[in-house]
Amino acid sequence: MRDNSFIALAREFTDDLFHCSRCNYCVEMIWEERGIHHVCPTLLHHNPAPSYSGKGYLAIARALADGEEISQSALVDRLFACTTCGNCEQVCPIGLKPAQLVRALRADLVANAMAPPEVLALADRIAVTQNPSGLPRSERYRWRESTGYEPDGPSNILYLPGCSACYGMAGEAAATLRVLTKIGFALRTLSAEQDRCCGAVLFEIGHLEMARHQGRSTLDLIETSGASQIVTSSAECLEALRHHYPSRLGRESKVPVVHALELLHERLASRKLNSRWVARPSAPGTVALMDSCHLSKKSHGPLGEAGYPRIAREILASLGCRVFPDETAAAYAVCCGAAGGMPQLHPESSLRMARAKLDELVQTGAEAIVCPSPLCAGQLRQANQSIAPVYGLFEFIDTFFESTEGGA
Ligand code: SF4
Ligand code: SF4
């Protein structure tokens, strides 16, 4: 690691490096009243050594600042094992930011040619196919053909489903188009050749050069699209547009960006959505809501404070569903292992995280698991061993509820 870059980093994170009280909250906190049973998925399902925790990452950075020698392999092994979920930041009583420090240290390692091969392979896949999975770019909007959807006329609302929906949860992308159309929004999409990876995962794994390139080209695309509003299904794209681009590129989207949940909730607030949607006989009455870290934790910038866990619960409650767990638990929910490059860097640990999450949700006794983030829903579905059905939130509505009227 270059000395000058680390000194700059140490300045940015002075409080974090030198003020950790080693209270261990981020390592082993259990607080039943707040629904906190564990904190760190990496400690639980990857490596139980304290150096793989929020406290441990701060100690590593402190040691580097003090000039201690740490082998490159030990450094890379630890820093690229964090999901960057931000749960350690949720519980830290003095507001330290280990997850943000991990992202910054990763960026320094990548910039100094110390990236693990999985990071470089992921960046290569994105460069070639414009999505992290490496599936062909031409397949990005294949799901759209199945919807038969055509906007009635010109639309100023551009729907960007995101890579995780297009390639991993195509049913959620299609259901989002159908449901939003039924409640009166006319959406349009880009072509497969136009749309691209927003670079969110590259910000998380520290490949800043390429993340910035993807960010600039995404903003150019949005600004030349003629859209007056962007709607996305992806929590990661939303974070990129609302948080990473302003803070890392110094450039904001000139077009307002919302999550698809917000449009649905807006209609719910202005009209009685439950008077227009009727449950089919097979509709589950109880659901376990899987809260995405991107949409619920303060480490993810403005998204963590925008109230998405409440919005998702209000939508489901308006349809007559009992929702578990309650909103308080969302703030401290343990990550499912889908974020921070975990599936690419440590697939087995990532799968263990997802299975543990499934077990936790199944224990609520709910009949179905619902998730507003296609990334997390896809991760749970992949880990599912027929334990419980997993739906994207729009997929759930589209599957189990009928609209009693046409458009709004
Ligand atoms: S960000 Fe998440 S995975 Fe990383 S140290 Fe904090 S709690 Fe653990
Ligand atoms: S919760 Fe905060 S203060 Fe306590 S050990 Fe973790 S980082 Fe340090």
Coordinates of C-alpha atoms and ligand atoms in Angstrom, one line a residue:
M1 CA 0.0 0.0 0.0
R2 CA 1.4 3.4 -0.9
D3 CA 2.3 5.5 2.2
N4 CA 0.8 8.7 0.8
S5 CA -2.6 7.2 0.0
F6 CA -2.8 5.5 3.4
I7 CA -2.0 8.8 5.2
A8 CA -4.9 10.4 3.3
L9 CA -7.1 7.5 4.2
A10 CA -6.0 7.7 7.9
R11 CA -7.0 11.4 7.9
E12 CA -10.4 10.7 6.5
F13 CA -11.1 8.0 9.1
T14 CA -9.2 9.5 12.1
D15 CA -12.1 8.9 14.5
D16 CA -12.5 5.4 13.4
L17 CA -8.9 4.5 13.6
F18 CA -8.2 5.9 17.0
H19 CA -11.4 5.9 18.9
C20 CA -12.7 2.4 18.9
S21 CA -13.4 1.5 22.5
R22 CA -13.3 -2.3 21.7
C23 CA -16.7 -2.6 23.3
N24 CA -17.3 -5.7 21.1
Y25 CA -20.8 -4.7 20.1
C26 CA -19.9 -5.2 16.5
V27 CA -18.6 -8.7 17.3
E28 CA -21.1 -10.4 19.6
M29 CA -24.0 -8.1 20.4
I30 CA -27.3 -9.8 21.4
W31 CA -30.2 -7.5 22.3
E32 CA -33.5 -9.4 22.2
E33 CA -35.7 -6.2 22.6
R34 CA -34.2 -4.8 19.5
G35 CA -34.2 -8.0 17.6
I36 CA -30.4 -8.2 17.5
H37 CA -29.2 -11.8 17.7
H38 CA -26.0 -11.5 15.8
V39 CA -24.2 -8.7 13.9
C40 CA -21.6 -9.8 11.5
P41 CA -22.2 -12.4 8.8
T42 CA -18.5 -12.7 8.1
L43 CA -17.8 -13.7 11.6
L44 CA -20.7 -16.1 11.7
H45 CA -20.3 -17.9 8.4
H46 CA -16.8 -17.2 7.0
N47 CA -14.2 -16.9 9.8
P48 CA -14.9 -16.5 13.6
A49 CA -11.6 -14.8 14.3
P50 CA -12.1 -11.2 15.6
S51 CA -9.9 -9.8 12.9
Y52 CA -12.8 -10.6 10.5
S53 CA -15.1 -8.0 12.1
G54 CA -15.8 -4.3 12.2
K55 CA -13.5 -4.0 15.2
G56 CA -10.9 -6.2 13.5
Y57 CA -10.9 -4.1 10.4
L58 CA -10.4 -0.9 12.4
A59 CA -7.5 -2.6 14.2
I60 CA -5.9 -3.5 10.9
A61 CA -6.2 0.1 9.7
R62 CA -4.8 1.4 13.0
A63 CA -1.8 -1.0 12.7
L64 CA -1.1 0.2 9.2
A65 CA -1.3 3.8 10.3
D66 CA 1.2 3.0 13.1
G67 CA 3.6 1.6 10.5
E68 CA 3.2 -2.1 11.5
E69 CA 4.0 -4.7 8.9
I70 CA 1.0 -6.8 7.8
S71 CA 1.5 -9.4 5.1
Q72 CA -0.3 -8.6 1.8
S73 CA -2.0 -12.0 1.9
A74 CA -3.4 -11.5 5.4
L75 CA -4.6 -8.0 4.5
V76 CA -6.3 -9.1 1.3
D77 CA -7.8 -12.2 2.9
R78 CA -9.5 -10.2 5.6
L79 CA -10.5 -7.0 3.8
F80 CA -12.1 -9.0 0.9
A81 CA -14.1 -11.2 3.3
C82 CA -16.5 -8.4 4.4
T83 CA -20.0 -8.1 2.8
T84 CA -19.8 -4.3 3.4
C85 CA -23.4 -4.7 4.8
G86 CA -22.9 -2.0 7.4
N87 CA -24.5 -3.9 10.3
C88 CA -21.4 -3.2 12.5
E89 CA -22.0 0.6 11.9
Q90 CA -25.7 0.1 12.9
V91 CA -24.7 -1.2 16.4
C92 CA -21.6 0.9 17.0
P93 CA -22.5 3.1 20.0
I94 CA -20.0 5.9 19.0
G95 CA -20.8 6.0 15.3
L96 CA -17.7 4.5 13.8
K97 CA -17.7 3.4 10.2
P98 CA -15.8 0.1 9.7
A99 CA -17.7 -0.9 6.5
Q100 CA -16.9 2.4 4.8
L101 CA -13.3 2.0 5.9
V102 CA -13.2 -1.5 4.3
R103 CA -14.5 -0.1 1.0
A104 CA -11.7 2.6 1.1
L105 CA -9.0 0.1 2.0
R106 CA -10.1 -2.2 -0.8
A107 CA -9.9 0.7 -3.2
D108 CA -6.3 1.3 -2.1
L109 CA -5.4 -2.3 -2.5
V110 CA -6.9 -2.5 -6.0
A111 CA -5.2 0.7 -7.0
N112 CA -1.9 -0.7 -5.9
A113 CA -2.3 -3.9 -7.9
M114 CA -3.1 -6.1 -4.9
A115 CA -6.6 -7.0 -5.9
P116 CA -7.6 -10.7 -5.6
P117 CA -8.1 -12.4 -8.9
E118 CA -11.9 -12.7 -8.3
V119 CA -12.1 -8.9 -8.3
L120 CA -10.3 -8.6 -11.6
A121 CA -12.4 -11.4 -13.1
L122 CA -15.6 -9.6 -12.0
A123 CA -14.4 -6.3 -13.5
D124 CA -13.6 -8.1 -16.8
R125 CA -17.0 -9.7 -16.9
I126 CA -18.6 -6.3 -16.5
A127 CA -16.4 -4.8 -19.2
V128 CA -17.4 -7.4 -21.7
T129 CA -21.0 -8.1 -20.9
Q130 CA -22.1 -5.1 -18.9
N131 CA -23.3 -7.2 -16.0
P132 CA -21.6 -9.0 -13.1
S133 CA -22.9 -12.5 -14.0
G134 CA -21.2 -12.5 -17.3
L135 CA -24.4 -13.6 -19.2
P136 CA -24.6 -12.2 -22.7
R137 CA -25.6 -8.6 -22.9
S138 CA -28.2 -9.5 -25.6
E139 CA -30.2 -11.5 -22.9
R140 CA -30.7 -8.5 -20.6
Y141 CA -34.2 -7.7 -21.6
R142 CA -35.3 -11.2 -22.7
W143 CA -37.9 -11.2 -19.9
R144 CA -39.6 -8.2 -21.5
E145 CA -40.8 -10.2 -24.4
S146 CA -42.8 -12.4 -22.1
T147 CA -44.7 -9.4 -20.7
G148 CA -46.1 -8.3 -24.1
Y149 CA -45.9 -4.9 -22.6
E150 CA -46.0 -1.8 -24.7
P151 CA -46.5 1.7 -23.2
D152 CA -49.8 3.3 -24.5
G153 CA -47.9 6.3 -25.7
P154 CA -44.6 8.2 -25.2
S155 CA -43.5 7.8 -21.6
N156 CA -41.2 10.0 -19.6
I157 CA -40.6 7.4 -16.9
L158 CA -37.7 5.2 -17.6
Y159 CA -37.6 1.8 -15.9
L160 CA -34.0 0.6 -15.1
P161 CA -34.5 -2.9 -13.6
G162 CA -30.8 -3.3 -12.8
C163 CA -28.5 -6.3 -13.5
S164 CA -29.7 -8.4 -10.5
A165 CA -33.3 -8.2 -11.7
C166 CA -32.7 -8.7 -15.4
Y167 CA -30.4 -11.7 -15.0
G168 CA -31.3 -13.2 -11.6
M169 CA -34.9 -12.3 -10.9
A170 CA -36.5 -11.7 -14.3
G171 CA -39.9 -12.5 -12.9
E172 CA -39.6 -9.5 -10.6
A173 CA -38.7 -7.2 -13.4
A174 CA -41.7 -8.4 -15.5
A175 CA -44.0 -8.2 -12.5
T176 CA -42.8 -4.7 -11.7
L177 CA -43.8 -3.5 -15.2
R178 CA -47.2 -5.2 -15.0
V179 CA -48.1 -4.0 -11.5
L180 CA -46.9 -0.4 -12.1
T181 CA -48.8 -0.3 -15.4
K182 CA -52.0 -1.6 -13.6
I183 CA -51.8 1.3 -11.1
G184 CA -51.4 3.9 -13.9
F185 CA -47.7 4.4 -14.6
A186 CA -46.6 4.2 -18.2
L187 CA -43.0 3.1 -18.2
R188 CA -40.5 2.6 -20.9
T189 CA -37.2 0.6 -20.9
L190 CA -33.9 0.9 -22.8
S191 CA -32.8 -1.7 -25.3
A192 CA -30.3 -4.4 -24.2
E193 CA -27.6 -2.7 -26.3
Q194 CA -28.1 0.6 -24.5
D195 CA -28.5 -0.5 -20.8
R196 CA -25.4 -1.2 -18.7
C197 CA -24.0 -2.0 -15.3
C198 CA -24.2 1.0 -13.1
G199 CA -20.9 0.0 -11.3
A200 CA -22.4 -0.4 -7.8
V201 CA -20.6 -3.7 -7.1
L202 CA -17.4 -2.2 -8.4
F203 CA -17.7 0.6 -5.8
E204 CA -18.2 -2.2 -3.1
I205 CA -15.2 -4.2 -4.2
G206 CA -13.0 -1.2 -4.5
H207 CA -12.4 -1.2 -8.3
L208 CA -12.9 2.6 -8.4
E209 CA -11.4 3.3 -11.8
M210 CA -13.9 1.1 -13.5
A211 CA -16.8 2.0 -11.1
R212 CA -16.3 5.6 -12.1
H213 CA -16.3 4.7 -15.8
Q214 CA -19.5 2.8 -15.4
G215 CA -21.0 5.6 -13.4
R216 CA -20.2 8.3 -15.9
S217 CA -21.6 6.3 -18.8
T218 CA -24.7 5.5 -16.9
L219 CA -25.3 9.2 -16.1
D220 CA -24.7 10.1 -19.7
L221 CA -27.2 7.5 -20.8
I222 CA -29.8 8.8 -18.3
E223 CA -29.3 12.4 -19.3
T224 CA -29.6 11.8 -23.0
S225 CA -32.6 9.5 -22.6
G226 CA -35.2 12.3 -22.4
A227 CA -36.7 10.8 -19.2
S228 CA -38.1 13.0 -16.5
Q229 CA -37.9 10.3 -13.9
I230 CA -36.0 7.0 -13.4
V231 CA -37.5 4.0 -11.6
T232 CA -35.4 1.1 -10.6
S233 CA -36.0 -2.2 -8.9
S234 CA -32.4 -2.4 -7.7
A235 CA -31.2 -1.2 -4.3
E236 CA -27.6 -1.2 -5.6
C237 CA -28.4 1.0 -8.6
L238 CA -30.4 3.3 -6.3
E239 CA -27.4 3.6 -4.0
A240 CA -25.0 4.2 -6.9
L241 CA -27.2 7.0 -8.3
R242 CA -28.1 8.6 -5.0
H243 CA -24.9 8.1 -3.0
H244 CA -21.8 6.7 -4.9
Y245 CA -22.0 9.1 -7.9
P246 CA -22.4 12.3 -5.9
S247 CA -19.7 11.3 -3.4
R248 CA -17.3 9.4 -5.6
L249 CA -17.8 11.1 -9.0
G250 CA -18.8 14.5 -7.8
R251 CA -21.8 14.2 -10.2
E252 CA -25.5 13.8 -9.4
S253 CA -28.2 12.5 -11.7
K254 CA -30.1 15.4 -13.2
V255 CA -33.1 13.1 -13.5
P256 CA -34.8 12.2 -10.2
V257 CA -34.4 8.5 -9.3
V258 CA -36.8 6.4 -7.2
H259 CA -37.2 2.8 -6.2
A260 CA -40.3 1.1 -7.7
L261 CA -41.5 0.6 -4.2
E262 CA -41.9 4.4 -3.8
L263 CA -44.3 4.6 -6.8
L264 CA -46.4 1.8 -5.4
H265 CA -46.5 3.4 -2.0
E266 CA -47.3 6.8 -3.5
R267 CA -50.5 5.3 -5.0
L268 CA -51.2 3.6 -1.8
A269 CA -51.0 6.9 0.1
S270 CA -53.2 8.8 -2.4
R271 CA -55.8 6.0 -3.1
K272 CA -56.9 2.9 -1.2
L273 CA -54.8 0.3 -3.0
N274 CA -56.4 -2.5 -1.0
S275 CA -59.8 -1.6 -2.5
R276 CA -58.4 -2.2 -6.0
W277 CA -56.5 -5.5 -5.3
V278 CA -58.1 -8.7 -4.3
A279 CA -56.3 -11.6 -2.8
R280 CA -56.5 -14.9 -4.8
P281 CA -57.5 -17.9 -2.7
S282 CA -53.9 -19.2 -2.6
A283 CA -52.5 -15.9 -1.3
P284 CA -50.4 -16.3 1.8
G285 CA -51.7 -14.4 4.8
T286 CA -48.4 -14.1 6.6
V287 CA -45.1 -13.1 5.0
A288 CA -41.5 -12.8 6.2
L289 CA -40.1 -9.6 4.8
M290 CA -36.4 -9.9 3.9
D291 CA -34.9 -6.4 4.4
S292 CA -32.1 -5.4 2.1
C293 CA -29.0 -3.9 3.8
H294 CA -28.8 -1.4 0.9
L295 CA -32.3 -0.2 1.7
S296 CA -32.1 -0.2 5.5
K297 CA -28.6 0.6 6.9
K298 CA -27.0 4.0 7.3
S299 CA -23.7 2.8 5.8
H300 CA -25.5 3.0 2.5
G301 CA -25.9 6.8 2.5
P302 CA -29.3 8.4 2.2
L303 CA -31.0 5.1 1.4
G304 CA -30.7 3.9 5.0
E305 CA -32.7 6.8 6.3
A306 CA -35.4 6.9 3.5
G307 CA -37.8 4.5 5.3
Y308 CA -37.9 1.6 2.8
P309 CA -38.5 -1.0 5.5
R310 CA -41.6 0.9 6.6
I311 CA -42.7 1.5 3.0
A312 CA -42.5 -2.2 2.2
R313 CA -44.4 -3.2 5.3
E314 CA -47.1 -0.7 4.7
I315 CA -47.6 -2.0 1.1
L316 CA -47.9 -5.6 2.3
A317 CA -50.1 -4.7 5.2
S318 CA -52.5 -2.7 2.9
L319 CA -52.9 -6.0 1.0
G320 CA -54.0 -7.7 4.1
C321 CA -50.8 -9.5 4.9
R322 CA -49.3 -9.9 8.4
V323 CA -45.6 -9.1 8.1
F324 CA -42.7 -10.5 10.2
P325 CA -40.3 -9.3 11.6
D326 CA -41.2 -5.8 12.6
E327 CA -39.5 -2.7 11.3
T328 CA -37.1 -2.3 14.2
A329 CA -35.5 -5.6 13.4
A330 CA -34.8 -4.4 9.8
A331 CA -32.3 -1.9 11.0
Y332 CA -30.1 -4.7 12.5
A333 CA -30.9 -7.6 10.2
V334 CA -27.9 -9.8 9.4
C335 CA -26.8 -9.7 5.7
C336 CA -27.8 -12.6 3.4
G337 CA -24.3 -12.6 1.8
A338 CA -25.3 -11.2 -1.6
A339 CA -23.4 -7.9 -1.3
G340 CA -19.9 -6.6 -1.3
G341 CA -18.7 -9.1 -3.9
M342 CA -19.2 -12.0 -1.4
P343 CA -20.8 -14.4 -3.9
Q344 CA -17.8 -13.9 -6.3
L345 CA -15.0 -13.8 -3.7
H346 CA -16.3 -16.5 -1.3
P347 CA -19.2 -18.4 -2.8
E348 CA -19.4 -21.1 -0.1
S349 CA -19.5 -18.6 2.8
S350 CA -22.0 -16.5 0.8
L351 CA -24.2 -19.6 0.5
R352 CA -24.0 -20.3 4.2
M353 CA -25.1 -16.7 4.9
A354 CA -28.1 -17.1 2.6
R355 CA -29.1 -20.4 4.2
A356 CA -28.9 -19.0 7.7
K357 CA -31.0 -16.0 6.5
L358 CA -33.6 -18.4 5.1
D359 CA -33.7 -20.4 8.3
E360 CA -34.2 -17.2 10.3
L361 CA -37.1 -16.1 8.1
V362 CA -38.7 -19.5 8.1
Q363 CA -38.6 -19.5 11.9
T364 CA -41.1 -16.6 11.9
G365 CA -43.7 -19.2 10.8
A366 CA -44.6 -17.1 7.7
E367 CA -46.1 -18.8 4.6
A368 CA -43.9 -17.0 2.1
I369 CA -40.7 -14.9 2.1
V370 CA -40.9 -11.6 0.2
C371 CA -38.0 -9.3 -0.6
P372 CA -38.0 -5.9 -2.3
S373 CA -34.4 -6.3 -3.5
P374 CA -33.9 -8.6 -6.5
L375 CA -30.2 -9.1 -5.5
C376 CA -31.2 -10.5 -2.1
A377 CA -34.3 -12.4 -3.4
G378 CA -32.1 -14.0 -6.1
Q379 CA -29.5 -15.0 -3.4
L380 CA -32.2 -16.5 -1.2
R381 CA -33.8 -18.4 -4.0
Q382 CA -30.5 -19.8 -5.1
A383 CA -29.9 -21.1 -1.5
N384 CA -33.4 -22.3 -1.1
Q385 CA -33.8 -26.0 -0.7
S386 CA -37.5 -26.0 -1.0
I387 CA -37.8 -24.7 2.5
A388 CA -40.1 -21.8 1.7
P389 CA -41.1 -20.0 -1.4
V390 CA -39.2 -16.7 -2.1
Y391 CA -40.7 -13.9 -4.1
G392 CA -39.7 -10.4 -5.2
L393 CA -42.2 -8.0 -3.7
F394 CA -43.8 -7.1 -7.1
E395 CA -43.8 -10.8 -8.1
F396 CA -45.7 -11.6 -4.9
I397 CA -48.3 -9.0 -5.7
D398 CA -48.6 -10.1 -9.3
T399 CA -48.9 -13.7 -8.3
F400 CA -51.4 -13.5 -5.5
F401 CA -53.5 -10.4 -6.0
E402 CA -55.9 -9.4 -8.8
S403 CA -56.5 -5.9 -9.8
T404 CA -60.2 -5.2 -9.6
E405 CA -60.1 -2.4 -12.1
G406 CA -58.0 -1.4 -15.1
G407 CA -55.5 1.5 -14.9
A408 CA -55.7 4.0 -12.1
Ligands
SF4_1 S1 -19.8 -4.6 7.2 FE1 -21.0 -6.4 7.7 S2 -19.7 -8.1 7.2 FE2 -18.4 -6.3 7.2 S3 -17.5 -6.2 9.3 FE3 -19.4 -5.0 9.3 S4 -21.0 -6.4 10.0 FE4 -19.3 -7.7 9.3
SF4_2 S1 -19.0 -1.3 18.1 FE1 -17.7 0.5 17.5 S2 -16.5 1.0 19.3 FE2 -17.4 -1.1 19.7 S3 -15.7 -2.5 19.0 FE3 -17.0 -2.2 17.3 S4 -16.2 -0.4 16.1 FE4 -15.2 -0.4 18.2

